[in-house]
Short mmCIF file of C-alpha atoms and ligand atoms in Angstrom, two decimals:
data_model
loop_
_atom_site.label_atom_id
_atom_site.label_comp_id
_atom_site.label_asym_id
_atom_site.label_seq_id
_atom_site.Cartn_x
_atom_site.Cartn_y
_atom_site.Cartn_z
CA MET A 1186 -61.68 -12.75 -57.23
CA TRP A 1187 -60.26 -9.21 -57.32
CA ASP A 1188 -62.72 -7.78 -54.79
CA ARG A 1189 -62.81 -10.47 -52.09
CA PHE A 1190 -61.40 -7.92 -49.63
CA LEU A 1191 -64.19 -5.42 -50.33
CA ARG A 1192 -66.80 -8.18 -50.30
CA ALA A 1193 -65.60 -9.37 -46.88
CA CYS A 1194 -65.80 -5.79 -45.55
CA ARG A 1195 -69.47 -5.82 -46.58
CA ARG A 1196 -69.96 -9.36 -45.21
CA GLU A 1197 -70.80 -10.74 -48.63
CA PRO A 1198 -69.82 -14.32 -49.59
CA VAL A 1199 -66.23 -14.78 -50.82
CA ASP A 1200 -64.37 -17.54 -52.66
CA ALA A 1201 -61.55 -17.41 -50.08
CA THR A 1202 -60.76 -15.36 -46.99
CA PRO A 1203 -58.97 -12.17 -48.06
CA VAL A 1204 -55.60 -11.38 -46.54
CA TRP A 1205 -53.39 -8.31 -46.31
CA PHE A 1206 -50.85 -7.22 -43.70
CA MET A 1207 -50.33 -4.02 -41.82
CA ARG A 1208 -46.85 -2.73 -42.74
CA GLN A 1209 -46.81 -5.10 -45.70
CA ALA A 1210 -44.42 -2.67 -47.38
CA GLY A 1211 -41.35 -2.00 -45.29
CA ARG A 1212 -37.95 -2.93 -44.01
CA TYR A 1213 -38.50 -6.69 -43.87
CA MET A 1214 -38.41 -6.60 -47.71
CA GLU A 1215 -35.14 -6.52 -49.64
CA GLU A 1216 -36.79 -4.42 -52.40
CA TYR A 1217 -37.82 -1.80 -49.84
CA ARG A 1218 -34.40 -1.66 -48.16
CA ALA A 1219 -32.80 -1.13 -51.56
CA LEU A 1220 -34.96 1.96 -52.17
CA ARG A 1221 -34.38 3.22 -48.62
CA LYS A 1222 -30.62 3.22 -49.25
CA LYS A 1223 -31.23 5.97 -51.81
CA HIS A 1224 -34.11 7.88 -50.16
CA THR A 1225 -35.33 8.87 -46.71
CA LEU A 1226 -38.71 7.63 -45.53
CA LEU A 1227 -40.21 11.10 -46.05
CA GLU A 1228 -38.83 11.24 -49.60
CA LEU A 1229 -40.56 7.94 -50.34
CA CYS A 1230 -43.82 9.32 -48.95
CA LYS A 1231 -43.56 12.67 -50.72
CA THR A 1232 -42.67 11.40 -54.19
CA PRO A 1233 -45.80 9.84 -55.72
CA GLU A 1234 -43.77 7.65 -58.14
CA LEU A 1235 -41.76 6.20 -55.24
CA ALA A 1236 -44.78 5.81 -52.96
CA THR A 1237 -46.48 3.96 -55.81
CA GLU A 1238 -43.50 1.68 -56.33
CA VAL A 1239 -43.33 0.79 -52.63
CA THR A 1240 -47.10 0.22 -52.38
CA LEU A 1241 -46.87 -2.29 -55.23
CA GLN A 1242 -43.85 -4.22 -53.88
CA PRO A 1243 -45.87 -6.53 -51.57
CA ILE A 1244 -48.63 -6.93 -54.16
CA LYS A 1245 -46.10 -8.41 -56.57
CA ALA A 1246 -44.17 -10.43 -53.97
CA LEU A 1247 -47.02 -11.85 -51.88
CA GLY A 1248 -50.26 -11.92 -53.85
CA VAL A 1249 -52.22 -10.23 -51.05
CA ASP A 1250 -55.83 -9.15 -51.61
CA ALA A 1251 -55.46 -5.43 -50.88
CA ALA A 1252 -52.86 -2.73 -51.35
CA ILE A 1253 -52.34 -0.13 -48.64
CA LEU A 1254 -51.22 3.31 -49.63
CA PHE A 1255 -47.58 3.90 -48.67
CA ALA A 1256 -47.60 6.97 -46.43
CA ASP A 1257 -47.45 7.61 -42.70
CA ILE A 1258 -50.05 8.68 -40.14
CA LEU A 1259 -47.81 11.59 -39.13
CA LEU A 1260 -47.73 13.33 -42.53
CA PRO A 1261 -50.60 15.75 -41.68
CA LEU A 1262 -48.57 17.18 -38.78
CA GLU A 1263 -46.33 19.20 -41.11
CA PRO A 1264 -49.11 21.15 -42.90
CA LEU A 1265 -50.83 21.53 -39.52
CA GLY A 1266 -47.77 23.49 -38.44
CA ALA A 1267 -45.93 20.87 -36.37
CA PRO A 1268 -42.92 19.72 -38.41
CA PHE A 1269 -41.20 16.45 -37.47
CA GLU A 1270 -38.52 14.09 -38.66
CA PHE A 1271 -37.89 10.37 -38.48
CA ALA A 1272 -34.63 10.26 -36.56
CA ALA A 1273 -32.51 7.16 -37.22
CA GLY A 1274 -33.06 4.58 -34.48
CA GLU A 1275 -35.37 6.86 -32.50
CA GLY A 1276 -38.57 6.99 -34.49
CA PRO A 1277 -40.48 10.23 -35.01
CA VAL A 1278 -39.36 13.45 -33.32
CA ILE A 1279 -41.75 16.42 -33.26
CA HIS A 1280 -39.64 19.55 -33.02
CA GLU A 1281 -42.05 21.66 -30.96
CA PRO A 1282 -44.40 19.45 -28.93
CA VAL A 1283 -47.87 20.88 -28.29
CA ARG A 1284 -48.33 21.29 -24.54
CA ASP A 1285 -50.74 24.23 -24.00
CA LYS A 1286 -53.44 26.47 -25.47
CA ALA A 1287 -50.95 28.61 -27.39
CA GLY A 1288 -49.57 25.47 -29.02
CA VAL A 1289 -53.03 24.31 -30.06
CA ASP A 1290 -53.98 27.77 -31.36
CA LYS A 1291 -50.97 27.74 -33.66
CA LEU A 1292 -52.14 24.61 -35.48
CA ARG A 1293 -54.01 25.48 -38.66
CA LEU A 1294 -56.59 23.56 -40.63
CA PHE A 1295 -55.64 23.07 -44.26
CA ALA A 1296 -57.11 21.80 -47.52
CA PRO A 1297 -55.78 18.26 -48.23
CA GLU A 1298 -55.02 19.13 -51.88
CA GLU A 1299 -52.73 21.90 -50.65
CA GLY A 1300 -51.08 20.35 -47.61
CA LEU A 1301 -51.03 16.70 -48.69
CA GLY A 1302 -51.44 16.88 -52.46
CA TYR A 1303 -48.55 14.45 -52.91
CA VAL A 1304 -50.48 11.71 -51.06
CA LEU A 1305 -53.58 12.25 -53.19
CA GLN A 1306 -51.44 12.16 -56.31
CA ALA A 1307 -49.99 8.83 -55.12
CA VAL A 1308 -53.52 7.46 -54.60
CA ARG A 1309 -54.43 8.34 -58.19
CA MET A 1310 -51.22 6.86 -59.53
CA ILE A 1311 -51.54 3.62 -57.52
CA ARG A 1312 -55.13 3.10 -58.67
CA LYS A 1313 -53.98 3.42 -62.24
CA GLU A 1314 -51.15 0.92 -61.76
CA LEU A 1315 -53.38 -1.57 -59.92
CA ASP A 1316 -55.73 -1.38 -62.89
CA GLY A 1317 -58.78 -2.77 -61.07
CA LYS A 1318 -56.95 -5.97 -60.09
CA THR A 1319 -56.46 -5.22 -56.39
CA PRO A 1320 -58.38 -2.75 -54.20
CA LEU A 1321 -56.54 0.14 -52.55
CA ILE A 1322 -56.85 1.01 -48.85
CA GLY A 1323 -56.24 4.61 -47.78
CA PHE A 1324 -55.63 5.50 -44.14
CA ALA A 1325 -55.12 8.14 -41.50
CA GLY A 1326 -54.18 8.30 -37.84
CA ALA A 1327 -57.02 8.77 -35.36
CA PRO A 1328 -57.05 11.89 -33.13
CA PHE A 1329 -55.85 10.22 -29.92
CA THR A 1330 -52.87 8.51 -31.53
CA LEU A 1331 -51.92 11.68 -33.45
CA ALA A 1332 -52.34 13.81 -30.32
CA SER A 1333 -50.09 11.44 -28.38
CA TYR A 1334 -47.21 12.05 -30.82
CA LEU A 1335 -47.84 15.82 -30.89
CA ILE A 1336 -47.97 16.14 -27.12
CA GLU A 1337 -45.25 13.66 -26.14
CA GLY A 1338 -43.00 15.00 -28.91
CA GLY A 1339 -42.63 11.50 -30.42
CA GLY A 1340 -43.38 7.99 -29.20
CA SER A 1341 -44.27 7.93 -25.49
CA LYS A 1342 -40.95 7.44 -23.69
CA SER A 1343 -42.58 5.88 -20.65
CA LYS A 1344 -45.12 4.00 -22.83
CA ASP A 1345 -47.97 5.12 -20.56
CA TYR A 1346 -48.83 8.38 -22.36
CA ALA A 1347 -48.48 10.33 -19.11
CA ILE A 1348 -48.03 13.80 -20.69
CA THR A 1349 -50.96 13.19 -23.04
CA LYS A 1350 -53.32 11.92 -20.36
CA ARG A 1351 -52.36 14.69 -17.97
CA MET A 1352 -53.45 17.27 -20.56
CA MET A 1353 -56.63 15.30 -21.23
CA TYR A 1354 -57.62 15.17 -17.54
CA ARG A 1355 -56.36 18.58 -16.39
CA GLU A 1356 -57.08 20.82 -19.37
CA PRO A 1357 -60.21 19.43 -21.02
CA ALA A 1358 -60.84 22.67 -22.98
CA VAL A 1359 -57.34 22.64 -24.49
CA TRP A 1360 -57.66 18.90 -25.09
CA ASN A 1361 -60.99 19.28 -26.89
CA ALA A 1362 -59.70 22.15 -29.01
CA LEU A 1363 -56.76 19.98 -30.08
CA MET A 1364 -58.95 16.95 -30.78
CA GLU A 1365 -61.39 19.09 -32.80
CA LYS A 1366 -58.59 20.28 -35.06
CA LEU A 1367 -57.14 16.80 -35.50
CA ALA A 1368 -60.57 15.33 -36.18
CA GLU A 1369 -61.42 17.97 -38.79
CA VAL A 1370 -58.09 17.53 -40.58
CA THR A 1371 -58.55 13.75 -40.56
CA ARG A 1372 -62.15 13.99 -41.79
CA ARG A 1373 -61.09 16.13 -44.75
CA TYR A 1374 -58.04 13.97 -45.46
CA LEU A 1375 -59.97 10.67 -45.58
CA LEU A 1376 -62.70 12.17 -47.76
CA ALA A 1377 -60.01 13.50 -50.11
CA GLN A 1378 -58.35 10.07 -50.31
CA ILE A 1379 -61.71 8.49 -51.16
CA GLU A 1380 -62.31 11.18 -53.76
CA ALA A 1381 -58.87 10.42 -55.24
CA GLY A 1382 -59.69 6.70 -55.47
CA ALA A 1383 -59.20 4.91 -52.13
CA GLN A 1384 -61.69 2.00 -52.08
CA ALA A 1385 -61.60 1.46 -48.29
CA VAL A 1386 -60.00 3.42 -45.47
CA GLN A 1387 -58.41 2.40 -42.21
CA LEU A 1388 -58.34 4.68 -39.19
CA PHE A 1389 -55.30 3.81 -37.05
CA ASP A 1390 -55.84 4.40 -33.34
CA SER A 1391 -52.77 2.37 -32.45
CA TRP A 1392 -52.33 3.59 -28.88
CA ILE A 1393 -55.97 3.99 -27.82
CA GLY A 1394 -55.58 0.98 -25.51
CA ALA A 1395 -53.95 3.41 -23.04
CA LEU A 1396 -57.48 4.59 -22.11
CA SER A 1397 -60.40 3.03 -20.23
CA PRO A 1398 -63.81 2.70 -21.92
CA ASP A 1399 -65.17 5.63 -19.85
CA ASP A 1400 -62.32 7.88 -20.91
CA TYR A 1401 -62.87 6.80 -24.49
CA VAL A 1402 -66.54 7.77 -24.39
CA THR A 1403 -65.85 11.13 -22.71
CA PHE A 1404 -62.67 12.37 -24.37
CA ILE A 1405 -62.37 10.55 -27.70
CA GLN A 1406 -65.57 9.19 -29.13
CA PRO A 1407 -67.26 12.51 -30.09
CA HIS A 1408 -64.20 13.40 -32.17
CA VAL A 1409 -64.03 10.00 -33.85
CA LYS A 1410 -67.74 10.34 -34.64
CA HIS A 1411 -67.05 13.71 -36.27
CA ILE A 1412 -64.71 11.91 -38.68
CA LEU A 1413 -66.69 8.76 -39.29
CA THR A 1414 -70.17 10.16 -39.83
CA ASP A 1415 -69.20 11.80 -43.11
CA VAL A 1416 -66.75 9.11 -44.18
CA GLN A 1417 -69.37 6.39 -43.74
CA LYS A 1418 -71.83 8.36 -45.85
CA THR A 1419 -69.57 7.72 -48.86
CA GLY A 1420 -70.38 4.00 -48.57
CA VAL A 1421 -66.67 3.11 -48.59
CA PRO A 1422 -65.79 0.48 -45.94
CA VAL A 1423 -64.09 1.87 -42.83
CA ILE A 1424 -61.73 -0.27 -40.78
CA HIS A 1425 -61.21 1.02 -37.28
CA PHE A 1426 -57.97 -0.34 -35.85
CA GLY A 1427 -56.73 -0.15 -32.29
CA THR A 1428 -54.49 -2.20 -30.03
CA GLY A 1429 -55.28 -3.05 -26.44
CA THR A 1430 -58.99 -2.67 -27.04
CA ALA A 1431 -62.10 -3.93 -28.80
CA MET A 1432 -64.66 -1.40 -30.04
CA LEU A 1433 -66.74 -0.06 -32.94
CA LEU A 1434 -67.44 -0.75 -36.59
CA GLU A 1435 -65.47 -2.88 -38.98
CA LEU A 1436 -62.87 -3.59 -36.41
CA GLY A 1437 -59.20 -4.48 -36.61
CA VAL A 1438 -58.65 -6.69 -33.60
CA ASP A 1439 -55.28 -6.94 -31.92
CA ALA A 1440 -53.70 -10.29 -31.19
CA LYS A 1441 -54.77 -10.53 -27.56
CA THR A 1442 -58.50 -10.49 -28.31
CA PRO A 1443 -59.87 -13.82 -29.63
CA LEU A 1444 -61.77 -13.05 -32.84
CA ASP A 1445 -64.79 -15.19 -32.01
CA TRP A 1446 -65.11 -13.32 -28.72
CA ALA A 1447 -64.89 -9.96 -30.52
CA ARG A 1448 -67.51 -11.13 -32.98
CA LYS A 1449 -69.90 -12.10 -30.18
CA LEU A 1450 -69.51 -8.68 -28.63
CA LEU A 1451 -69.98 -6.83 -31.92
CA GLY A 1452 -72.93 -8.74 -33.29
CA ASP A 1453 -73.35 -10.03 -36.79
CA ASP A 1454 -73.52 -6.95 -38.96
CA VAL A 1455 -69.88 -5.87 -38.82
CA ALA A 1456 -66.84 -7.49 -40.39
CA VAL A 1457 -63.71 -8.19 -38.34
CA GLN A 1458 -60.07 -7.92 -39.33
CA GLY A 1459 -57.11 -9.63 -37.74
CA ASN A 1460 -55.45 -10.94 -35.76
CA LEU A 1461 -52.40 -13.21 -35.85
CA ASP A 1462 -49.67 -12.14 -33.40
CA ASN A 1463 -46.98 -10.58 -35.59
CA LEU A 1464 -44.23 -12.50 -33.75
CA LEU A 1465 -45.79 -15.82 -34.76
CA LEU A 1466 -44.35 -15.09 -38.22
CA ASP A 1467 -40.99 -15.98 -36.64
CA ALA A 1468 -42.30 -19.22 -35.08
CA PRO A 1469 -41.67 -22.72 -36.50
CA ARG A 1470 -43.94 -23.41 -39.47
CA GLU A 1471 -45.99 -26.02 -37.65
CA LEU A 1472 -47.00 -23.64 -34.86
CA LEU A 1473 -47.49 -20.78 -37.32
CA ALA A 1474 -49.79 -22.88 -39.51
CA ALA A 1475 -51.81 -24.08 -36.51
CA ARG A 1476 -52.33 -20.51 -35.31
CA VAL A 1477 -53.26 -19.22 -38.76
CA LYS A 1478 -55.93 -21.95 -38.97
CA ASP A 1479 -57.14 -21.06 -35.48
CA VAL A 1480 -57.58 -17.39 -36.49
CA LEU A 1481 -59.45 -18.51 -39.63
CA HIS A 1482 -61.69 -20.76 -37.57
CA ARG A 1483 -62.50 -18.00 -35.09
CA GLY A 1484 -62.94 -15.42 -37.84
CA GLY A 1485 -65.59 -17.53 -39.59
CA HIS A 1486 -66.58 -17.76 -43.24
CA ARG A 1487 -68.17 -14.39 -43.68
CA GLY A 1488 -66.97 -10.92 -42.90
CA HIS A 1489 -63.43 -11.88 -41.88
CA ILE A 1490 -60.33 -10.22 -43.28
CA PHE A 1491 -57.14 -12.00 -42.27
CA ASN A 1492 -54.39 -9.72 -40.96
CA LEU A 1493 -51.97 -9.46 -38.06
CA GLY A 1494 -52.73 -7.98 -34.65
CA HIS A 1495 -50.19 -5.24 -35.44
CA GLY A 1496 -47.73 -4.45 -38.24
CA ILE A 1497 -45.03 -6.73 -39.69
CA LEU A 1498 -41.71 -6.22 -37.88
CA PRO A 1499 -38.49 -5.36 -39.74
CA GLU A 1500 -36.83 -8.67 -38.65
CA THR A 1501 -39.56 -10.84 -40.20
CA ASN A 1502 -38.62 -13.30 -42.93
CA PRO A 1503 -40.59 -12.47 -46.12
CA ASP A 1504 -40.94 -16.21 -46.81
CA ALA A 1505 -43.08 -16.53 -43.68
CA VAL A 1506 -45.38 -13.74 -44.90
CA LYS A 1507 -45.77 -15.45 -48.27
CA PHE A 1508 -46.36 -18.79 -46.49
CA VAL A 1509 -49.22 -17.27 -44.47
CA THR A 1510 -50.77 -15.56 -47.49
CA ASP A 1511 -50.86 -18.84 -49.43
CA LEU A 1512 -52.06 -20.83 -46.43
CA VAL A 1513 -55.00 -18.46 -45.81
CA HIS A 1514 -56.07 -18.79 -49.43
CA ASP A 1515 -55.52 -22.56 -49.79
CA HIS A 1516 -57.12 -23.40 -46.48
CA THR A 1517 -60.26 -21.34 -47.07
CA ILE A 1518 -60.73 -22.24 -50.74
CA ALA A 1519 -60.66 -25.90 -49.68
CA ARG A 1520 -63.38 -25.15 -47.13
CA LEU A 1521 -65.96 -24.30 -49.78
O1 CP3 B 1639 -47.49 -0.91 -45.50
C1 CP3 B 1639 -48.12 -0.14 -44.75
O2 CP3 B 1639 -48.64 -0.53 -43.69
C2 CP3 B 1639 -48.35 1.28 -45.20
C3 CP3 B 1639 -47.48 2.29 -44.72
C4 CP3 B 1639 -47.50 2.78 -43.28
C5 CP3 B 1639 -46.36 3.33 -42.66
N1 CP3 B 1639 -46.72 3.81 -41.43
C6 CP3 B 1639 -45.01 3.44 -43.23
C7 CP3 B 1639 -43.86 3.48 -42.31
C8 CP3 B 1639 -48.56 2.88 -42.38
C9 CP3 B 1639 -50.00 2.40 -42.52
C10 CP3 B 1639 -48.05 3.54 -41.22
C11 CP3 B 1639 -48.91 3.88 -40.05
C12 CP3 B 1639 -48.25 4.36 -38.81
N2 CP3 B 1639 -47.18 5.19 -38.68
C13 CP3 B 1639 -48.75 4.09 -37.53
C14 CP3 B 1639 -50.00 3.31 -37.21
C15 CP3 B 1639 -49.79 1.85 -37.39
C16 CP3 B 1639 -49.05 1.17 -36.30
O3 CP3 B 1639 -48.00 0.60 -36.61
O4 CP3 B 1639 -49.52 1.22 -35.17
C17 CP3 B 1639 -47.90 4.73 -36.60
C18 CP3 B 1639 -48.04 4.70 -35.10
C19 CP3 B 1639 -46.91 5.43 -37.35
C20 CP3 B 1639 -45.84 6.29 -36.83
C21 CP3 B 1639 -44.51 5.79 -37.16
N3 CP3 B 1639 -43.98 5.70 -38.43
C22 CP3 B 1639 -43.50 5.36 -36.27
C23 CP3 B 1639 -43.67 5.28 -34.77
C24 CP3 B 1639 -42.39 5.02 -37.03
C25 CP3 B 1639 -41.03 4.63 -36.53
C26 CP3 B 1639 -41.00 3.30 -35.93
C27 CP3 B 1639 -40.48 2.30 -36.90
O5 CP3 B 1639 -41.18 1.31 -37.17
O6 CP3 B 1639 -39.37 2.52 -37.38
C28 CP3 B 1639 -42.72 5.19 -38.39
C29 CP3 B 1639 -41.85 4.90 -39.54
C30 CP3 B 1639 -42.45 4.13 -40.68
N4 CP3 B 1639 -43.64 4.37 -41.27
C31 CP3 B 1639 -41.83 3.06 -41.36
C32 CP3 B 1639 -42.71 2.64 -42.38
C33 CP3 B 1639 -42.52 1.55 -43.41
C34 CP3 B 1639 -40.43 2.52 -41.01
C35 CP3 B 1639 -39.63 2.38 -42.24
C36 CP3 B 1639 -38.40 3.17 -42.49
O7 CP3 B 1639 -37.79 3.82 -41.64
O8 CP3 B 1639 -38.04 3.04 -43.66
#
């Protein structure tokens, strides 16, 4: 069934539980490492033919039920006016971190076709290659997670987002101006991806767990709403992913939140995605299989998309990823 992923997003009956993996394209795959020897990560992202090739690698190798566009949540920073690089061994480095009003004022809104035309071209090319056999997920970073990179100048060194949260608490006007710009760019970008052919979109708020629910409501939620109101009007499923939290919508649940518990909290009209701990992929097969079945049991028959709690790690054995993909399908087909 080509659309079991989309059907599960809409909580319609499926022949088997759909499965895909965050970071399903990446360094754990030999095919990916071979391409990375010849190109930088940004070259892969900026060349639609290469981004298409990488997007398709896990589709061919694993038989997963959805493709995710190969890109990065940080790509919009460059057209916004905050160039960055992926430094070897260090992760992203933003050359001029945004720390005050002048920094926020310098950021400019842009039309996605102009600033990120290469991503939209990749979306069109991937859809053509997939030929209606596998749905394509587009994505973007959510304002808090993007802001954390912009403000910290890269990943948070202390892991507690101190510089980011200090701006949020002490300079709410500057904070809101920054969030408004990031939200507007993200709103336009997701709508453009959908227009180009993305059949679902995921909003990555990877580091939102650094905030309390009250802070979320005050400092974040209005900006997320600005993005999602229009995106949801398109009718395309939206997956809202965060770690260290459990909120909103079709929800990607991290590995520390039992899925049945999340489902109880969310009620019956949303689908849930997740949430095997990514390190279980390195566990002995017996434990791995038991935990996969536990996630399937908690996820239920309807409206569950199997995934990890966070992305596949570079050290993971691809055989384990294939093992889980097949197990999810075999186990849930047998259930019918
Ligand atoms: O297969 C897929 O999941 C699609 C492609 C994808 C990438 N990044 C490619 C990538 C997606 C969806 C992302 C999202 C992303 N990027 C997030 C949110 C998801 C999450 O993991 O929480 C974040 C926080 C980023 C920012 C980012 N990109 C960091 C911090 C790093 C460096 C850390 C690391 O893993 O090396 C990246 C680099 C990056 N983006 C890689 C890939 C495959 C590493 C590969 C490489 O260097 O070749």
